[in-house]
Coordinates of C-alpha atoms (C1' of nucleotides) in Angstrom, one line a residue:
Chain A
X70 CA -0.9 -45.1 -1.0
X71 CA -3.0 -42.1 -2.3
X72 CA -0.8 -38.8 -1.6
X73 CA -3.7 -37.8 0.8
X74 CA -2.7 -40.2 3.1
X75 CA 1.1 -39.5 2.8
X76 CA 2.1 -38.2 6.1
X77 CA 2.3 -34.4 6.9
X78 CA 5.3 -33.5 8.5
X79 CA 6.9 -30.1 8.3
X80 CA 10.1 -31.8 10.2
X81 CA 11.1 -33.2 6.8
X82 CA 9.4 -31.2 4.6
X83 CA 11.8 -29.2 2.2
X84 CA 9.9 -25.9 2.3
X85 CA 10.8 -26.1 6.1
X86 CA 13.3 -23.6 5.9
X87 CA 10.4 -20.9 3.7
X88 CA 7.7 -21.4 6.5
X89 CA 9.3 -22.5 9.5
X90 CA 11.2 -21.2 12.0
X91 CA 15.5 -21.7 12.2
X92 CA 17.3 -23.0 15.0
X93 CA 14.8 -25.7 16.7
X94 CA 15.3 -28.1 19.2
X95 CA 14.4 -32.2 17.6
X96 CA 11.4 -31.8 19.6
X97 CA 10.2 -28.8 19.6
X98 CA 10.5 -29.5 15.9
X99 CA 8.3 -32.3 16.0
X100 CA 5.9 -30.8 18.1
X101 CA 5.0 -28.3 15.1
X102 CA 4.3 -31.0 12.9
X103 CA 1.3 -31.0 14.7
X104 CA 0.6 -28.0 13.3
X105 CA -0.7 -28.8 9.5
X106 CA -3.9 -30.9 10.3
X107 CA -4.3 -31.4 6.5
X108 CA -3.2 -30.5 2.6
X109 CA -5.6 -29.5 0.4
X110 CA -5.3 -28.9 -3.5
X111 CA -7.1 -26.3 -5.1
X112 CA -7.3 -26.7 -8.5
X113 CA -6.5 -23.6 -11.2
X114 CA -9.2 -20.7 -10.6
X115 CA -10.2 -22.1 -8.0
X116 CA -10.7 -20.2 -4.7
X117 CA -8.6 -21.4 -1.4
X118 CA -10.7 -18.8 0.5
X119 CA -13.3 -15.6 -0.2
X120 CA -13.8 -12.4 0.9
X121 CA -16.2 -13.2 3.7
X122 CA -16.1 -16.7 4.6
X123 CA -15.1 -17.4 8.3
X124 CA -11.4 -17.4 9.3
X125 CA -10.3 -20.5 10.7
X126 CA -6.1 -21.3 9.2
X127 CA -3.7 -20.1 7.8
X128 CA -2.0 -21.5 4.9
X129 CA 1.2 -22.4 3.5
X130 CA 2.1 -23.2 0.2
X131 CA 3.6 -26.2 -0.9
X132 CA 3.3 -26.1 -4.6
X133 CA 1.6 -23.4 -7.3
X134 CA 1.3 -19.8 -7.4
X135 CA -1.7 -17.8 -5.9
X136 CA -2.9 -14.4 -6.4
X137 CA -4.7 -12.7 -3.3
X138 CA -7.6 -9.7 -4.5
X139 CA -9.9 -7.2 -2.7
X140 CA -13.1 -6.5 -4.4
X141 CA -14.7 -2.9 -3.2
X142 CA -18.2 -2.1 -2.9
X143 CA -18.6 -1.1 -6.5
X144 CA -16.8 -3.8 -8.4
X145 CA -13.3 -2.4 -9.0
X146 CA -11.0 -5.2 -7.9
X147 CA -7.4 -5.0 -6.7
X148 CA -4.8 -7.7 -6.5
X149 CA -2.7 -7.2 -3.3
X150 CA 0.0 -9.8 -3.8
X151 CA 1.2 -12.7 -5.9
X152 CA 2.2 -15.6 -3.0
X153 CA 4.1 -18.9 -4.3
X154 CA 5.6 -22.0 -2.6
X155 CA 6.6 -21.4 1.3
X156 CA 4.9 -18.3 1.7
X157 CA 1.6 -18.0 4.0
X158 CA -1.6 -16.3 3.2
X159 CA -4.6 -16.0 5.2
X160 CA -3.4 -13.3 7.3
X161 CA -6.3 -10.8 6.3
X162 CA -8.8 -12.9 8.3
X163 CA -7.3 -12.6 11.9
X164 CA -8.6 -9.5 12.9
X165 CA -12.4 -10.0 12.7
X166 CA -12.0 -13.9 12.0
X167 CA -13.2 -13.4 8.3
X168 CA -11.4 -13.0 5.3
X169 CA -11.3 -9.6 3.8
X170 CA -9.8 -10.9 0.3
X171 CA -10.0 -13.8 -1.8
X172 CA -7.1 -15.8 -2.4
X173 CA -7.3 -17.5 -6.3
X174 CA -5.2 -20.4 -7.4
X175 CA -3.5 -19.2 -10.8
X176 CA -2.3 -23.0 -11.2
X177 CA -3.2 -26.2 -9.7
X178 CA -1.6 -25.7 -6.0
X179 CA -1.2 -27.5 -2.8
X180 CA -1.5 -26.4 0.5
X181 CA -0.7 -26.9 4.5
X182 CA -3.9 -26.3 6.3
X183 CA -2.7 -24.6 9.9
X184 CA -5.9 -23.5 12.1
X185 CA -5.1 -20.6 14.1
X186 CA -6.1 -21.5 17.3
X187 CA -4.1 -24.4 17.1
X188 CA -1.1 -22.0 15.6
X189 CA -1.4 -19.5 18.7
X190 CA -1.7 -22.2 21.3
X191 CA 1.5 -23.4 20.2
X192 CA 3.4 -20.3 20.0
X193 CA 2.4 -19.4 23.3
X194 CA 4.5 -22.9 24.7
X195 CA 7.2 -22.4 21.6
X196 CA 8.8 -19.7 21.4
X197 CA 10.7 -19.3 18.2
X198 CA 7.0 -20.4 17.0
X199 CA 5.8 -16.6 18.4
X200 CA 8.6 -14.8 16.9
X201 CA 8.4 -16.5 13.7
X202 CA 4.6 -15.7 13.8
X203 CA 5.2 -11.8 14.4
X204 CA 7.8 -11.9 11.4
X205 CA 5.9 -13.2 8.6
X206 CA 3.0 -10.9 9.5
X207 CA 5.4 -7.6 10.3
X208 CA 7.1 -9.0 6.8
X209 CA 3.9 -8.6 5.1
X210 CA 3.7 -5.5 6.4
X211 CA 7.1 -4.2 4.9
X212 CA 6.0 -6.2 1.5
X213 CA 2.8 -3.6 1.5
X214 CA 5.3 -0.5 2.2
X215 CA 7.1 -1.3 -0.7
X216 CA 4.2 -1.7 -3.3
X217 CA 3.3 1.4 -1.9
X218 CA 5.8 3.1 -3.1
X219 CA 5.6 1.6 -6.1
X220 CA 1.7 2.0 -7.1
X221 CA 2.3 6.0 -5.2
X222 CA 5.8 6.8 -6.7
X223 CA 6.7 5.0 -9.6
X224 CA 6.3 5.0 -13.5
X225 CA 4.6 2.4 -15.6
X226 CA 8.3 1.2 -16.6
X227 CA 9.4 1.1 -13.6
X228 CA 6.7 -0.7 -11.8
X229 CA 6.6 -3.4 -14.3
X230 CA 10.9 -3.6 -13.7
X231 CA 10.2 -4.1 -10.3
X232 CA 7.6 -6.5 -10.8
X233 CA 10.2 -8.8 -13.0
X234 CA 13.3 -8.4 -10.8
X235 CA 10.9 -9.3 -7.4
X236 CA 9.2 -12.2 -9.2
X237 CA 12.5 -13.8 -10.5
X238 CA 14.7 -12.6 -7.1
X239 CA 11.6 -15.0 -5.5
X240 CA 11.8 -17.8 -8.1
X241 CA 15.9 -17.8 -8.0
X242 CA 15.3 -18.1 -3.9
X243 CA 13.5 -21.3 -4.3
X244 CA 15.9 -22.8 -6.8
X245 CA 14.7 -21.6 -10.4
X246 CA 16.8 -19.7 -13.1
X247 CA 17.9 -16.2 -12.0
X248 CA 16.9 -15.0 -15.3
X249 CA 14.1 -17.1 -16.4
X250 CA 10.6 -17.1 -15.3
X251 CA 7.1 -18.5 -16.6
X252 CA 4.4 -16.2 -15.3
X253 CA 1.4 -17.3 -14.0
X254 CA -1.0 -14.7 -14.2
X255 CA -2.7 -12.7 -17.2
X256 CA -1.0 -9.0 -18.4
X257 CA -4.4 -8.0 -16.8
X258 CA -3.5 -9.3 -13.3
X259 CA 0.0 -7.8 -13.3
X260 CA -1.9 -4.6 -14.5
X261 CA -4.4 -5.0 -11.6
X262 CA -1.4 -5.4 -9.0
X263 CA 0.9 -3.0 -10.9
X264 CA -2.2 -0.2 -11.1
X265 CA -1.9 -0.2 -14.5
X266 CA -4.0 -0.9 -17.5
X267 CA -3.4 -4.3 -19.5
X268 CA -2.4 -2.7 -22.3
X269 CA -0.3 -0.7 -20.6
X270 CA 1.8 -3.7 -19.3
X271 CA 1.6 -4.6 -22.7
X272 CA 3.2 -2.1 -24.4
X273 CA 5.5 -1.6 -21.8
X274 CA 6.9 -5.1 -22.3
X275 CA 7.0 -4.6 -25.9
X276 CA 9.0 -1.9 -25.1
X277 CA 11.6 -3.9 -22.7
X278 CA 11.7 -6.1 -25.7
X279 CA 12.6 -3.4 -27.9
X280 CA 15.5 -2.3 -26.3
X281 CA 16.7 -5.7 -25.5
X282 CA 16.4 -6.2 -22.3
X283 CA 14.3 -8.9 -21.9
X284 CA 12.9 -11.6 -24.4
X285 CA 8.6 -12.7 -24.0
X286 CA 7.3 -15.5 -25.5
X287 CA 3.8 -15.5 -24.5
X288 CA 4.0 -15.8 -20.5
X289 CA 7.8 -17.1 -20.8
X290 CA 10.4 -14.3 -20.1
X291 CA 13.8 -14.1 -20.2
X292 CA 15.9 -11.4 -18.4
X293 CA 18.8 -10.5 -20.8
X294 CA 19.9 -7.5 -19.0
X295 CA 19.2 -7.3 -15.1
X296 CA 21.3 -4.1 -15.1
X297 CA 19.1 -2.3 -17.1
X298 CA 15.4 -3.0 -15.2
X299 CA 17.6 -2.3 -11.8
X300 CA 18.7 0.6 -13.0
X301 CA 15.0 1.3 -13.9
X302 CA 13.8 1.1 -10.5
X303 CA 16.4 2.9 -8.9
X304 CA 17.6 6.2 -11.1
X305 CA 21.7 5.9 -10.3
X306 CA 22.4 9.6 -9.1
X307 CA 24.8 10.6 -12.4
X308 CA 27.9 11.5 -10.3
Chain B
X23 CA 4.6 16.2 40.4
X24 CA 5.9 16.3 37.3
X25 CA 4.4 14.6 34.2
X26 CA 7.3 12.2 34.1
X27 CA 6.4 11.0 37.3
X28 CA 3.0 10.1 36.6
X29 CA 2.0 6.2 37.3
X30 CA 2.0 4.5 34.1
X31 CA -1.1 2.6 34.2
X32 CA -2.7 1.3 30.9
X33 CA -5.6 0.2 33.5
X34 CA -7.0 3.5 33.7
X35 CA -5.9 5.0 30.7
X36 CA -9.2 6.5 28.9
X37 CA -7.3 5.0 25.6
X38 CA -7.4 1.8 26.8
X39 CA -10.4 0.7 24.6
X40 CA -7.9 1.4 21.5
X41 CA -5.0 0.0 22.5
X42 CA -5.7 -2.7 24.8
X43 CA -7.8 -6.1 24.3
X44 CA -11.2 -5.8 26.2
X45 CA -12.7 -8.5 28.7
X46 CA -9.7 -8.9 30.9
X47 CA -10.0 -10.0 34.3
X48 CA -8.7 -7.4 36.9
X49 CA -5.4 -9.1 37.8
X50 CA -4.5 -9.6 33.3
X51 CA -5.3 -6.3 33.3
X52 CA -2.7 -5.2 36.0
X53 CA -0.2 -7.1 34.3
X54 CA -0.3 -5.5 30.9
X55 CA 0.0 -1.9 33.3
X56 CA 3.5 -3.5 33.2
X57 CA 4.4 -3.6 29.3
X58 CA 4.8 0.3 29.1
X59 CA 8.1 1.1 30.3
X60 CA 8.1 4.1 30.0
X61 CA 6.7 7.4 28.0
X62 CA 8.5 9.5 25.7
X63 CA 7.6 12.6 24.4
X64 CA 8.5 13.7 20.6
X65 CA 8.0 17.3 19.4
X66 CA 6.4 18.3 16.0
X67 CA 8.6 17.4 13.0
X68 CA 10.9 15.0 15.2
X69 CA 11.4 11.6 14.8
X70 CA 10.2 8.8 17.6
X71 CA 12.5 6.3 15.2
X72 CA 14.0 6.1 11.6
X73 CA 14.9 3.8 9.5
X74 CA 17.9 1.7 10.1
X75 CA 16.9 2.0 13.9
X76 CA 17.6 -0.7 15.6
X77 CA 13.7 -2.2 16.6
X78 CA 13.0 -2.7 20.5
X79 CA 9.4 -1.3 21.0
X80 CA 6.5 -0.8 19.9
X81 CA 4.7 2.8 20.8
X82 CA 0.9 3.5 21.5
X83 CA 0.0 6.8 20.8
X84 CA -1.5 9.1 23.8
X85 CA -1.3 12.5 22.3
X86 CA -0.6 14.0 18.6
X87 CA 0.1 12.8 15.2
X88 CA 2.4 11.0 13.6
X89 CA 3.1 10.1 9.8
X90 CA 5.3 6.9 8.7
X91 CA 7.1 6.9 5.4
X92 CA 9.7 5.2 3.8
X93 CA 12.3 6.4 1.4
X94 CA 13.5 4.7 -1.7
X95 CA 17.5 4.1 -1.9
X96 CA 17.2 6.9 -4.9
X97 CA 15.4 9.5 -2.5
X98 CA 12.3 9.3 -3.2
X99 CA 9.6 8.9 -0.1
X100 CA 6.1 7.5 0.3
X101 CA 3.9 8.4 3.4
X102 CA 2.5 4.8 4.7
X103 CA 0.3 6.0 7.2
X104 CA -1.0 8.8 9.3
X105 CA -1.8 7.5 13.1
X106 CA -3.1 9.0 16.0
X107 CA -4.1 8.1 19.9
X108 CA -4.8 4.9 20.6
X109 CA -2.6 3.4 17.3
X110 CA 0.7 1.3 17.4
X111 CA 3.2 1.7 15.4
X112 CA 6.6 0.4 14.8
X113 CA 5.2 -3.2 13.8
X114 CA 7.8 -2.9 10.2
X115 CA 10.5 -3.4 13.0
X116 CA 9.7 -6.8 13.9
X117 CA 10.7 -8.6 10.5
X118 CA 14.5 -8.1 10.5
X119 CA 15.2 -6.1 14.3
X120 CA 15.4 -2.8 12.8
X121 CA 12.5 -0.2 11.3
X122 CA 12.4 0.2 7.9
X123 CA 10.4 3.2 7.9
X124 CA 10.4 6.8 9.7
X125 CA 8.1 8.0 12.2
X126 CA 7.7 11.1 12.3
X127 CA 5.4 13.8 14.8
X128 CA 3.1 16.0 13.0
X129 CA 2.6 18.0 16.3
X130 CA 4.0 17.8 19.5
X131 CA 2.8 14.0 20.8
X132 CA 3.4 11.7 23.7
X133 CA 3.8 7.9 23.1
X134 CA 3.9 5.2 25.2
X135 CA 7.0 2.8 25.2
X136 CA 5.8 -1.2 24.9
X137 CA 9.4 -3.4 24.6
X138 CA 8.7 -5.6 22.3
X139 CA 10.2 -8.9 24.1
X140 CA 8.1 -7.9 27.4
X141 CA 5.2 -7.9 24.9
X142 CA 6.3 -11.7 23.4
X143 CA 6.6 -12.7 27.0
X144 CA 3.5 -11.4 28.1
X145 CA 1.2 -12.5 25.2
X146 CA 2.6 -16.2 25.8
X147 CA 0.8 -16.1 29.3
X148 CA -1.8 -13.9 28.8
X149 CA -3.8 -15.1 25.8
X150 CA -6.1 -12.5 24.8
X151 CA -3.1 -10.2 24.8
X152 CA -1.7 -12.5 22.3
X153 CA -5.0 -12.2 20.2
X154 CA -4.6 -8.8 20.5
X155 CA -1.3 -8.7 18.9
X156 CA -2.5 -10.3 16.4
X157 CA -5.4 -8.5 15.8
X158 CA -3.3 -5.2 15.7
X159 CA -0.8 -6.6 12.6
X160 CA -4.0 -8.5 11.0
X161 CA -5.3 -5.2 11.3
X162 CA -2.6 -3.1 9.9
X163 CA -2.0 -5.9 7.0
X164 CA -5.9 -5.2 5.9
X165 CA -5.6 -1.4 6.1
X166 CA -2.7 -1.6 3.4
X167 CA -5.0 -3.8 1.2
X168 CA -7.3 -1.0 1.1
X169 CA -4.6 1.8 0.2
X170 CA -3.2 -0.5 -2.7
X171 CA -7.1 -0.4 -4.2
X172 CA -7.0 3.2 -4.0
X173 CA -3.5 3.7 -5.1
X174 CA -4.4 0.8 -7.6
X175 CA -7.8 2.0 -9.2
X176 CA -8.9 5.5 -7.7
X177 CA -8.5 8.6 -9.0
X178 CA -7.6 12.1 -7.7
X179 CA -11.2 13.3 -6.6
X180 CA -12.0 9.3 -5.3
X181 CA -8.7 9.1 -3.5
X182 CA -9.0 12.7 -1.8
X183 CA -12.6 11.7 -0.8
X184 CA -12.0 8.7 0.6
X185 CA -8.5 10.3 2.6
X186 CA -10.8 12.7 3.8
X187 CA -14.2 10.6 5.3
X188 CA -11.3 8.3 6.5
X189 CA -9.8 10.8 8.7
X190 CA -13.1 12.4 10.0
X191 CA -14.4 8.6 10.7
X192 CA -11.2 8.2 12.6
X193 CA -11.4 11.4 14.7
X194 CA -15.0 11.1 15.2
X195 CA -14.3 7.6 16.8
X196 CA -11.7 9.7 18.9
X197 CA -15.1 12.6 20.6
X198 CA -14.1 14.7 17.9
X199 CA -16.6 16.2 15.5
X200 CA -18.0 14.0 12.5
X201 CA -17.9 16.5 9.8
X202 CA -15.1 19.1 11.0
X203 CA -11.7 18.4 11.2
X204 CA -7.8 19.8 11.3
X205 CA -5.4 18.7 8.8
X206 CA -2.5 17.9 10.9
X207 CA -0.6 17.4 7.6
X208 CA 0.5 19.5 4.6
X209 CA -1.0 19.6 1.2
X210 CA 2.7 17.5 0.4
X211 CA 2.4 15.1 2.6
X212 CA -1.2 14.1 1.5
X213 CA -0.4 13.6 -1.8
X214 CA 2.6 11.4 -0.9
X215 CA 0.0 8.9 0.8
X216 CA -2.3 9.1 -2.3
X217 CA 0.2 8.8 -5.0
X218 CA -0.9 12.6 -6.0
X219 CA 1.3 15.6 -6.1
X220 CA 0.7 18.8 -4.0
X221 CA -0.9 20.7 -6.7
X222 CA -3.1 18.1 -7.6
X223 CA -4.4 17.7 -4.0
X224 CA -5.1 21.7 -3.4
X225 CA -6.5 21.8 -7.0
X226 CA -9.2 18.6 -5.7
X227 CA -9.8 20.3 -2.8
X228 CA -10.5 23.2 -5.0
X229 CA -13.1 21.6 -6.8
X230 CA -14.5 20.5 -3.6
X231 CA -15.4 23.6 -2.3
X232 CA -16.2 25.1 -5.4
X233 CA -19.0 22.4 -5.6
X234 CA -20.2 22.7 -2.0
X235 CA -19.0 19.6 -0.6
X236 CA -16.8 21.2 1.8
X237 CA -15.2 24.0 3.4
X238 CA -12.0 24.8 3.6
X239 CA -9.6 27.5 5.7
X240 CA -6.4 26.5 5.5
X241 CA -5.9 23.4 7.4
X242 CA -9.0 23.5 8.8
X243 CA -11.8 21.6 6.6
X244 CA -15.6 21.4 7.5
X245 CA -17.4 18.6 5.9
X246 CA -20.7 20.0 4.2
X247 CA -22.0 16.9 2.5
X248 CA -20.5 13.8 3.0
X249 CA -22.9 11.9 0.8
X250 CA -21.2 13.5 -2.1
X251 CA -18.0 12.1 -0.8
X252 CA -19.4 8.9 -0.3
X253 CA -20.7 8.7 -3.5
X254 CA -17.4 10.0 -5.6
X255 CA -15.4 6.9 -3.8
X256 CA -18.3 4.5 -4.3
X257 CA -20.5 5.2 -7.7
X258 CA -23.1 3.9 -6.6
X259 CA -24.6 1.4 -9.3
X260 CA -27.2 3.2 -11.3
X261 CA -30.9 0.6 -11.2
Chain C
dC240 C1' -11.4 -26.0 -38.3
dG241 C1' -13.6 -22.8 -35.6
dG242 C1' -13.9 -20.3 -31.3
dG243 C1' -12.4 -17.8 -27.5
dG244 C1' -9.4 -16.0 -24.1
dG245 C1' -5.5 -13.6 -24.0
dT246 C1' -2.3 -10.3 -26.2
dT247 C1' -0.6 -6.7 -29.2
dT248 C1' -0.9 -2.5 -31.5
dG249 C1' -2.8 1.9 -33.1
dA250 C1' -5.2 6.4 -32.7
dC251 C1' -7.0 9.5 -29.8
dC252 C1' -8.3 11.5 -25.4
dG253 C1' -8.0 13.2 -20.9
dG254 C1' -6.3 13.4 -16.2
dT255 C1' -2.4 14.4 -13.8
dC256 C1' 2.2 16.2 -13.7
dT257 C1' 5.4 20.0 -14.5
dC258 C1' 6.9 24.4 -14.3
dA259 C1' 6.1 28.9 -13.0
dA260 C1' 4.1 32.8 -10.8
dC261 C1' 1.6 34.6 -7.3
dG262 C1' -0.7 34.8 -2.6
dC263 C1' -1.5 34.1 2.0
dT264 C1' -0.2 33.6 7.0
dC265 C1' 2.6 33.7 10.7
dG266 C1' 6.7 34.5 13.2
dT267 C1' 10.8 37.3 13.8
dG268 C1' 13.5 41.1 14.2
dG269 C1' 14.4 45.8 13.1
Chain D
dC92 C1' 4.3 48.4 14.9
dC93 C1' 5.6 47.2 10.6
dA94 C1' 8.7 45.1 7.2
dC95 C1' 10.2 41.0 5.7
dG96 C1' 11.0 36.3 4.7
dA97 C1' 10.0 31.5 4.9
dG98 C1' 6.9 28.0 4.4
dC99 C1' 2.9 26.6 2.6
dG100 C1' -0.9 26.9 -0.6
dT101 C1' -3.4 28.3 -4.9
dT102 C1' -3.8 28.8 -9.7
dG103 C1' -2.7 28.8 -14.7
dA104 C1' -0.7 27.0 -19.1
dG105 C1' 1.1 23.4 -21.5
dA106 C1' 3.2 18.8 -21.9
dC107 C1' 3.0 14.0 -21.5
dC108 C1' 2.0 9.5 -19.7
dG109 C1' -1.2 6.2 -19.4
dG110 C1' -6.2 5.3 -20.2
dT111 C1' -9.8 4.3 -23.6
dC112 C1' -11.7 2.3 -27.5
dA113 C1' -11.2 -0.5 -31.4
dA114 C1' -9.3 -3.8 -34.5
dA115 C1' -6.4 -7.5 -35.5
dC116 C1' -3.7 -11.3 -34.1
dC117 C1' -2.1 -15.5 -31.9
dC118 C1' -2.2 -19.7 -29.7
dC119 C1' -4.2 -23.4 -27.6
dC120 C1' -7.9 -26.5 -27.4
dG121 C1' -12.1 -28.5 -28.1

DNA sequence: CGGGGGTTTGACCGGTCTCAACGCTCGTGG
DNA sequence: CCACGAGCGTTGAGACCGGTCAAACCCCCG
């Protein structure tokens, strides 16, 4: 039995509770099975969709990390988002049925394939489908508020602080270390996300390292003192 | 007859290309006269909802300005978004039933009141309102991408060009002129939505003027060559 | 063993911030 | 009618953070 042909099913699938919605009946449950038509793998560096190419699904991901990245007229690119396991990308392409970004595998990664049309016919019948539609997009919506602030507001140090306490809070959620974390993308892609320079993200890790509150080994990092990058990222008024 | 009293009727509203999905049929479109409930009027520099706010509506502008913004647990705040007639906004409500940001009028404005479960109800029977939805977060979800590239990779003249043809494109779209316009905002507030400070934003439009590109009294600015503007936010590749 | 992508580090540069002073405009009240 | 103050905007001088350019390093992998 080739995993291709293992049966899709989001009823038993154990991301159910990252992508799908709480609190369903046994069948309506079932009925949103109906939803993944297929998986696909995309390999590392590979492309799950481009800036351009014809909306059709939206994904989530089952396994591997993914970076999403807009690309402007004269070649300056910009990554918008680092997505892993249960989270959905895609949503770029809705408005004028094409994708406005491309979304890049930064590891070998699996996907549910969900075609749109199928996802808003059913979410007009289900509706904890509708609201759970509306709340990933309006939470991608806050998501881009926040790094907002960041890339508008915030020093190099404390971008990258916020960076590593979002990326491990997100890891921890889905059952890894709380302190621990492998990353999956270049010091040039955190710099790209970050607004920052590579060596910028550089040194400012080799500074965190300096003053002992974390530990890199190449792409592993260890968080020895959480404290210290919160307290980074949000200046405690001295009372 | 007071304004108040005033039908509500989004099927004769002249905004109704902005805010509404096009190609209904006449009865679809009498039904959607039904999802305002109601108009609300908001004077300059007060708030049509705040963070913390418990989320029930969404608001289509008629009349004015508003700015969003959000404010960091240490104080500090980023403008999201400036939107005028014929936007939505309160879409960062949907996530978790309460607005994470602030809305705020930049002059005195008039919104119209869309509860948000009339609008689930409506869009499951009324499909291309449920496009439309869509459309309108897809929408919002894209714009955000583009701020992130300029907050990301642009700098202070790039950022205040861009700001700038964005707004005239915007109020051009609107029967205003295509190369004057009214800064409804201060020199503050601009900065805070391009990650500049206030000096840096009066010293850009400085140079501006000094190299004939624009005009500038006060709040009012008159657009004397938007090529040049053009080409500061898109170097155009040298062949 | 060699090569190459990714990373680190250093020296220097420059754009933006900071701090400060001044100016302009408009509304208010004497 | 004018004085005045508040809010907003402009301009300058100097500091500093992060960018730029360059060299060296490291690790993995062919």
């Amino acid at each position: 039995m080739t995993p291709e042909s293992i049966k899709v099913a989001c009823s038993n699938c154990n991301l159910r509770e990252l992508c799908m919605p709480v609190g369903l009946s046994p069948e309506e449950l079932q009925r949103l099975d109906s939803l993944v038509a297929t998986r696909r793998k995309v390999r590392r560096k590979e492309l799950l969709f481009h800036n351009g190419e014809q909306f059709v699904s939206l994904y989530a991901i089952r396994t591997g990390v993914f970076k999403t990245r807009i690309t402007s007229e004269d070649g300056r690119d910009q990554v918008t988002g680092f997505q892993m396991a249960g989270e959905i990308i895609g949503l770029d392409g809705i408005v004028n049925d094409r994708h406005t970004c491309d979304a890049v595998a930064l590891e070998d990664s699996e996907v549910c394939v969900m075609p749109f049309d199928r996802i808003e016919e059913l979410s007009r019948e289900v509706s904890a489908l509708q609201r759970h539609v509306h709340q990933i997009m309006s939470r991608e919506i806050v998501r881009e508020h926040g790094v907002m602030l960041l890339l508008g507001s915030m020093r190099a140090e404390e971008r990258l602080a916020a960076f590593l306490l979002n990326l491990v809070q997100r890891l921890h959620a889905r059952g890894f270390s709380a302190s621990e974390l492998v990353l999956r993308m270049t010091r040039e892609e955190i710099g790209s996300y970050l607004g920052l320079k590579l060596e910028t993200v550089s040194r400012t890790l080799s500074k965190f390292v300096d003053d002992g509150v974390v530990e890199v080994n190449q792409r592993h990092v260890r968080i020895l003192d959480a404290e210290a990058l919160r307290r980074m990222v949000n200046p405690t008024v001295c009372a």
